[in-house]
Amino acid sequence: MPSKQRKIAIMGYRSVGKSSLSIQFVEGQFVDSYDPTIENTFTKSTRVNSQDYEVKLVDTAGQDEYSIFPTQYSMDIHGYVLVYSITSAKSFEVVQTIYDKLLDITGKVHVPIVLVGNKTDLYVDRMISTEQGRRLADSWHAAFLETSAKQNESVADIFHTLLIEIEKADGNVQEK
Ligand code: GDP
Ligand code: MG
């Protein structure tokens, strides 16, 4: 089977670990200080269920509740990784406003999404419970994972899960 091209955007409040998750997935390393203003597109080949994929991963510079959803993230993106930090209630609020804007701008009722609670290694500072994260993801009919970019915990799972969600949505496109 030929390789499928998939474009994914990773979004969320600043400092939640979007770049760290991206670099961990693409390069297999944890970089401690990565310029937060850099917006980068990474390419990575991966295989899920005997299907090869070429993933283009757009690591966005981050959003807050006031950001206008950039239209370039609504076009030709197959699926989204929405990230908060389990240590930041603010980042959990912001991920919900990003989701609302995302649905608004894409005009779709269902978009392939994986909700990610990152920084599980900082469990002593946890502000958002696993249950809260799961409940939010359920309300979106999205997949949910908790990860640690630092410890490379469940990082590849994010992208593999999203590729499966994108496959499920294929041929099942619903417009508002
Ligand atoms: P971004 O602004 O969302 O791209 O966040 P970065 O990837 O630049 O990470 C922001 C800060 O959080 C950096 O200091 C990272 O080293 C740190 N960080 C990212 N992921 C983790 C993680 O899983 N655990 C811990 N302890 N720190 C992390
Ligand atoms: Mg970044």
mmCIF file of C-alpha atoms and ligand atoms in Angstrom:
data_model
loop_
_atom_site.group_PDB
_atom_site.id
_atom_site.type_symbol
_atom_site.label_atom_id
_atom_site.label_comp_id
_atom_site.label_asym_id
_atom_site.label_seq_id
_atom_site.Cartn_x
_atom_site.Cartn_y
_atom_site.Cartn_z
ATOM 1 C CA MET A 1 0.000 0.000 0.000
ATOM 2 C CA PRO A 2 1.325 3.447 -0.830
ATOM 3 C CA SER A 3 2.148 5.788 1.991
ATOM 4 C CA LYS A 4 -0.648 8.164 3.018
ATOM 5 C CA GLN A 5 0.101 11.844 3.603
ATOM 6 C CA ARG A 6 -1.450 13.278 6.735
ATOM 7 C CA LYS A 7 -1.182 16.801 8.084
ATOM 8 C CA ILE A 8 -1.639 17.313 11.811
ATOM 9 C CA ALA A 9 -1.592 20.493 13.904
ATOM 10 C CA ILE A 10 -0.636 20.591 17.566
ATOM 11 C CA MET A 11 -2.303 23.411 19.496
ATOM 12 C CA GLY A 12 -2.665 24.641 23.050
ATOM 13 C CA TYR A 13 -1.700 27.314 25.531
ATOM 14 C CA ARG A 14 1.917 28.404 25.814
ATOM 15 C CA SER A 15 4.388 26.200 27.642
ATOM 16 C CA VAL A 16 2.204 23.089 27.776
ATOM 17 C CA GLY A 17 4.816 21.084 25.846
ATOM 18 C CA LYS A 18 3.681 21.241 22.213
ATOM 19 C CA SER A 19 7.233 21.547 20.885
ATOM 20 C CA SER A 20 8.589 19.018 23.369
ATOM 21 C CA LEU A 21 5.972 16.444 22.306
ATOM 22 C CA SER A 22 6.644 17.179 18.615
ATOM 23 C CA ILE A 23 10.408 16.835 18.962
ATOM 24 C CA GLN A 24 10.105 13.753 21.148
ATOM 25 C CA PHE A 25 7.933 12.100 18.494
ATOM 26 C CA VAL A 26 9.992 13.182 15.490
ATOM 27 C CA GLU A 27 13.543 13.054 16.880
ATOM 28 C CA GLY A 28 13.224 10.861 19.966
ATOM 29 C CA GLN A 29 14.757 13.393 22.332
ATOM 30 C CA PHE A 30 13.652 15.839 24.995
ATOM 31 C CA VAL A 31 14.902 19.372 24.462
ATOM 32 C CA ASP A 32 14.731 21.455 27.604
ATOM 33 C CA SER A 33 14.557 24.929 26.115
ATOM 34 C CA TYR A 34 13.016 25.434 22.733
ATOM 35 C CA ASP A 35 12.195 28.908 21.456
ATOM 36 C CA PRO A 36 8.463 29.266 22.275
ATOM 37 C CA THR A 37 7.877 31.622 19.347
ATOM 38 C CA ILE A 38 9.086 29.208 16.693
ATOM 39 C CA GLU A 39 6.472 27.681 14.487
ATOM 40 C CA ASN A 40 7.771 24.628 12.715
ATOM 41 C CA THR A 41 6.565 21.867 10.463
ATOM 42 C CA PHE A 42 8.152 18.479 11.056
ATOM 43 C CA THR A 43 7.925 15.443 8.820
ATOM 44 C CA LYS A 44 7.957 11.909 10.143
ATOM 45 C CA SER A 45 7.258 8.511 8.615
ATOM 46 C CA THR A 46 5.350 6.085 10.774
ATOM 47 C CA ARG A 47 3.321 2.909 10.420
ATOM 48 C CA VAL A 48 -0.024 2.071 12.017
ATOM 49 C CA ASN A 49 -1.985 -1.137 11.340
ATOM 50 C CA SER A 50 0.349 -2.051 8.414
ATOM 51 C CA GLN A 51 -0.308 1.312 6.772
ATOM 52 C CA ASP A 52 2.607 3.666 6.153
ATOM 53 C CA TYR A 53 2.047 7.355 6.773
ATOM 54 C CA GLU A 54 4.024 10.441 6.045
ATOM 55 C CA VAL A 55 3.002 12.824 8.794
ATOM 56 C CA LYS A 56 3.452 16.556 8.461
ATOM 57 C CA LEU A 57 3.257 17.945 11.960
ATOM 58 C CA VAL A 58 2.597 21.661 12.375
ATOM 59 C CA ASP A 59 3.924 22.760 15.767
ATOM 60 C CA THR A 60 2.037 25.988 16.388
ATOM 61 C CA ALA A 61 3.430 28.825 18.482
ATOM 62 C CA GLY A 62 0.505 28.552 20.905
ATOM 63 C CA GLN A 63 -2.847 30.163 21.530
ATOM 64 C CA ASP A 64 -4.673 31.839 24.375
ATOM 65 C CA GLU A 65 -8.329 32.665 24.982
ATOM 66 C CA TYR A 66 -8.015 35.864 22.950
ATOM 67 C CA SER A 67 -6.299 34.389 19.901
ATOM 68 C CA ILE A 68 -8.157 34.517 16.677
ATOM 69 C CA PHE A 69 -8.077 31.049 15.215
ATOM 70 C CA PRO A 70 -5.527 31.245 12.381
ATOM 71 C CA THR A 71 -7.222 30.268 9.145
ATOM 72 C CA GLN A 72 -4.137 28.420 7.935
ATOM 73 C CA TYR A 73 -4.848 25.868 10.661
ATOM 74 C CA SER A 74 -8.304 25.208 9.351
ATOM 75 C CA MET A 75 -7.250 24.247 5.844
ATOM 76 C CA ASP A 76 -5.812 20.934 4.694
ATOM 77 C CA ILE A 77 -5.322 19.735 8.277
ATOM 78 C CA HIS A 78 -6.554 16.173 8.780
ATOM 79 C CA GLY A 79 -6.555 16.165 12.561
ATOM 80 C CA TYR A 80 -5.598 18.058 15.706
ATOM 81 C CA VAL A 81 -3.691 17.396 18.890
ATOM 82 C CA LEU A 82 -5.028 19.713 21.609
ATOM 83 C CA VAL A 83 -2.648 19.888 24.558
ATOM 84 C CA TYR A 84 -2.928 21.166 28.105
ATOM 85 C CA SER A 85 -0.575 20.658 31.035
ATOM 86 C CA ILE A 86 -1.926 18.656 33.992
ATOM 87 C CA THR A 87 -0.212 21.286 36.183
ATOM 88 C CA SER A 88 -2.107 24.242 34.702
ATOM 89 C CA ALA A 89 -5.827 24.919 35.137
ATOM 90 C CA LYS A 90 -5.456 27.879 32.809
ATOM 91 C CA SER A 91 -4.186 25.663 29.998
ATOM 92 C CA PHE A 92 -7.200 23.394 30.524
ATOM 93 C CA GLU A 93 -9.544 26.370 30.079
ATOM 94 C CA VAL A 94 -7.688 27.550 27.008
ATOM 95 C CA VAL A 95 -7.909 24.154 25.320
ATOM 96 C CA GLN A 96 -11.710 24.431 25.556
ATOM 97 C CA THR A 97 -11.809 27.818 23.871
ATOM 98 C CA ILE A 98 -9.499 26.513 21.135
ATOM 99 C CA TYR A 99 -11.878 23.611 20.589
ATOM 100 C CA ASP A 100 -14.897 25.941 20.252
ATOM 101 C CA LYS A 101 -13.086 28.118 17.723
ATOM 102 C CA LEU A 102 -11.881 25.075 15.835
ATOM 103 C CA LEU A 103 -15.407 23.754 15.316
ATOM 104 C CA ASP A 104 -16.585 27.209 14.369
ATOM 105 C CA ILE A 105 -13.944 27.790 11.738
ATOM 106 C CA THR A 106 -13.905 24.330 10.183
ATOM 107 C CA GLY A 107 -17.717 24.274 10.069
ATOM 108 C CA LYS A 108 -17.652 20.589 10.917
ATOM 109 C CA VAL A 109 -19.474 18.823 13.719
ATOM 110 C CA HIS A 110 -16.790 16.231 14.019
ATOM 111 C CA VAL A 111 -13.077 16.838 13.660
ATOM 112 C CA PRO A 112 -10.486 14.140 14.462
ATOM 113 C CA ILE A 113 -8.953 15.255 17.770
ATOM 114 C CA VAL A 114 -6.767 13.790 20.472
ATOM 115 C CA LEU A 115 -6.913 15.658 23.788
ATOM 116 C CA VAL A 116 -3.597 15.386 25.624
ATOM 117 C CA GLY A 117 -2.808 16.120 29.269
ATOM 118 C CA ASN A 118 0.980 16.510 29.257
ATOM 119 C CA LYS A 119 3.634 16.635 32.035
ATOM 120 C CA THR A 120 2.471 13.595 34.026
ATOM 121 C CA ASP A 121 5.977 13.410 35.527
ATOM 122 C CA LEU A 122 5.042 16.584 37.466
ATOM 123 C CA TYR A 123 2.244 14.719 39.298
ATOM 124 C CA VAL A 124 3.048 16.481 42.606
ATOM 125 C CA ASP A 125 1.852 19.711 40.967
ATOM 126 C CA ARG A 126 -1.205 18.180 39.332
ATOM 127 C CA MET A 127 -4.187 20.560 39.009
ATOM 128 C CA ILE A 128 -6.331 18.657 36.506
ATOM 129 C CA SER A 129 -7.371 15.098 37.299
ATOM 130 C CA THR A 130 -7.331 12.308 34.753
ATOM 131 C CA GLU A 131 -11.104 12.131 35.162
ATOM 132 C CA GLN A 132 -11.557 15.805 34.247
ATOM 133 C CA GLY A 133 -9.500 15.320 31.106
ATOM 134 C CA ARG A 134 -11.360 12.181 30.114
ATOM 135 C CA ARG A 135 -14.749 13.800 30.702
ATOM 136 C CA LEU A 136 -13.859 16.728 28.463
ATOM 137 C CA ALA A 137 -12.613 14.426 25.704
ATOM 138 C CA ASP A 138 -15.782 12.321 25.983
ATOM 139 C CA SER A 139 -17.926 15.425 25.578
ATOM 140 C CA TRP A 140 -16.076 16.092 22.317
ATOM 141 C CA HIS A 141 -16.184 12.428 21.219
ATOM 142 C CA ALA A 142 -12.415 12.750 21.035
ATOM 143 C CA ALA A 143 -9.624 10.434 22.125
ATOM 144 C CA PHE A 144 -7.771 11.182 25.360
ATOM 145 C CA LEU A 145 -4.259 10.498 26.624
ATOM 146 C CA GLU A 146 -1.999 11.653 29.422
ATOM 147 C CA THR A 147 1.665 11.942 28.476
ATOM 148 C CA SER A 148 5.103 13.038 29.517
ATOM 149 C CA ALA A 149 7.272 14.486 26.776
ATOM 150 C CA LYS A 150 10.131 14.461 29.274
ATOM 151 C CA GLN A 151 9.880 10.749 30.041
ATOM 152 C CA ASN A 152 8.682 9.812 26.546
ATOM 153 C CA GLU A 153 5.520 8.398 28.069
ATOM 154 C CA SER A 154 2.709 7.701 25.544
ATOM 155 C CA VAL A 155 4.076 10.269 23.077
ATOM 156 C CA ALA A 156 3.965 8.086 19.943
ATOM 157 C CA ASP A 157 0.482 6.937 21.063
ATOM 158 C CA ILE A 158 -0.818 10.468 20.496
ATOM 159 C CA PHE A 159 -0.005 10.400 16.819
ATOM 160 C CA HIS A 160 -0.944 6.787 16.234
ATOM 161 C CA THR A 161 -4.287 7.355 17.949
ATOM 162 C CA LEU A 162 -4.917 10.455 15.861
ATOM 163 C CA LEU A 163 -4.086 8.626 12.604
ATOM 164 C CA ILE A 164 -6.674 6.009 13.568
ATOM 165 C CA GLU A 165 -9.228 8.751 14.380
ATOM 166 C CA ILE A 166 -8.564 10.301 10.985
ATOM 167 C CA GLU A 167 -9.141 6.936 9.282
ATOM 168 C CA LYS A 168 -12.447 6.580 11.159
ATOM 169 C CA ALA A 169 -13.561 10.033 10.023
ATOM 170 C CA ASP A 170 -12.617 9.290 6.403
ATOM 171 C CA GLY A 171 -15.675 8.514 4.367
ATOM 172 C CA ASN A 172 -17.786 9.706 7.237
ATOM 173 C CA VAL A 173 -17.578 13.425 6.605
ATOM 174 C CA GLN A 174 -20.361 15.409 8.228
ATOM 175 C CA GLU A 175 -20.974 19.042 7.472
ATOM 176 C CA LYS A 176 -23.018 21.338 9.641
HETATM 177 P P1 GDP B 1 5.202 24.855 24.090
HETATM 178 O O1 GDP B 1 5.264 26.332 24.343
HETATM 179 O O2 GDP B 1 3.824 24.325 24.286
HETATM 180 O O3 GDP B 1 5.804 24.447 22.778
HETATM 181 O O4 GDP B 1 6.055 24.168 25.266
HETATM 182 P P2 GDP B 1 7.546 23.616 25.233
HETATM 183 O O5 GDP B 1 7.613 22.313 24.538
HETATM 184 O O6 GDP B 1 8.474 24.685 24.761
HETATM 185 O O7 GDP B 1 7.750 23.333 26.782
HETATM 186 C C1 GDP B 1 7.610 24.375 27.754
HETATM 187 C C2 GDP B 1 8.416 24.001 28.996
HETATM 188 O O8 GDP B 1 7.865 22.845 29.599
HETATM 189 C C3 GDP B 1 9.869 23.658 28.676
HETATM 190 O O9 GDP B 1 10.675 24.088 29.745
HETATM 191 C C4 GDP B 1 9.853 22.146 28.603
HETATM 192 O O10 GDP B 1 11.113 21.595 28.929
HETATM 193 C C5 GDP B 1 8.818 21.792 29.657
HETATM 194 N N1 GDP B 1 8.135 20.519 29.371
HETATM 195 C C6 GDP B 1 7.510 20.142 28.230
HETATM 196 N N2 GDP B 1 6.982 18.911 28.343
HETATM 197 C C7 GDP B 1 7.279 18.488 29.596
HETATM 198 C C8 GDP B 1 7.019 17.283 30.332
HETATM 199 O O11 GDP B 1 6.387 16.323 29.873
HETATM 200 N N3 GDP B 1 7.482 17.247 31.627
HETATM 201 C C9 GDP B 1 8.188 18.273 32.192
HETATM 202 N N4 GDP B 1 8.614 18.119 33.452
HETATM 203 N N5 GDP B 1 8.453 19.410 31.524
HETATM 204 C C10 GDP B 1 8.007 19.516 30.247
HETATM 205 MG MG MG B 2 6.573 25.584 21.224
#
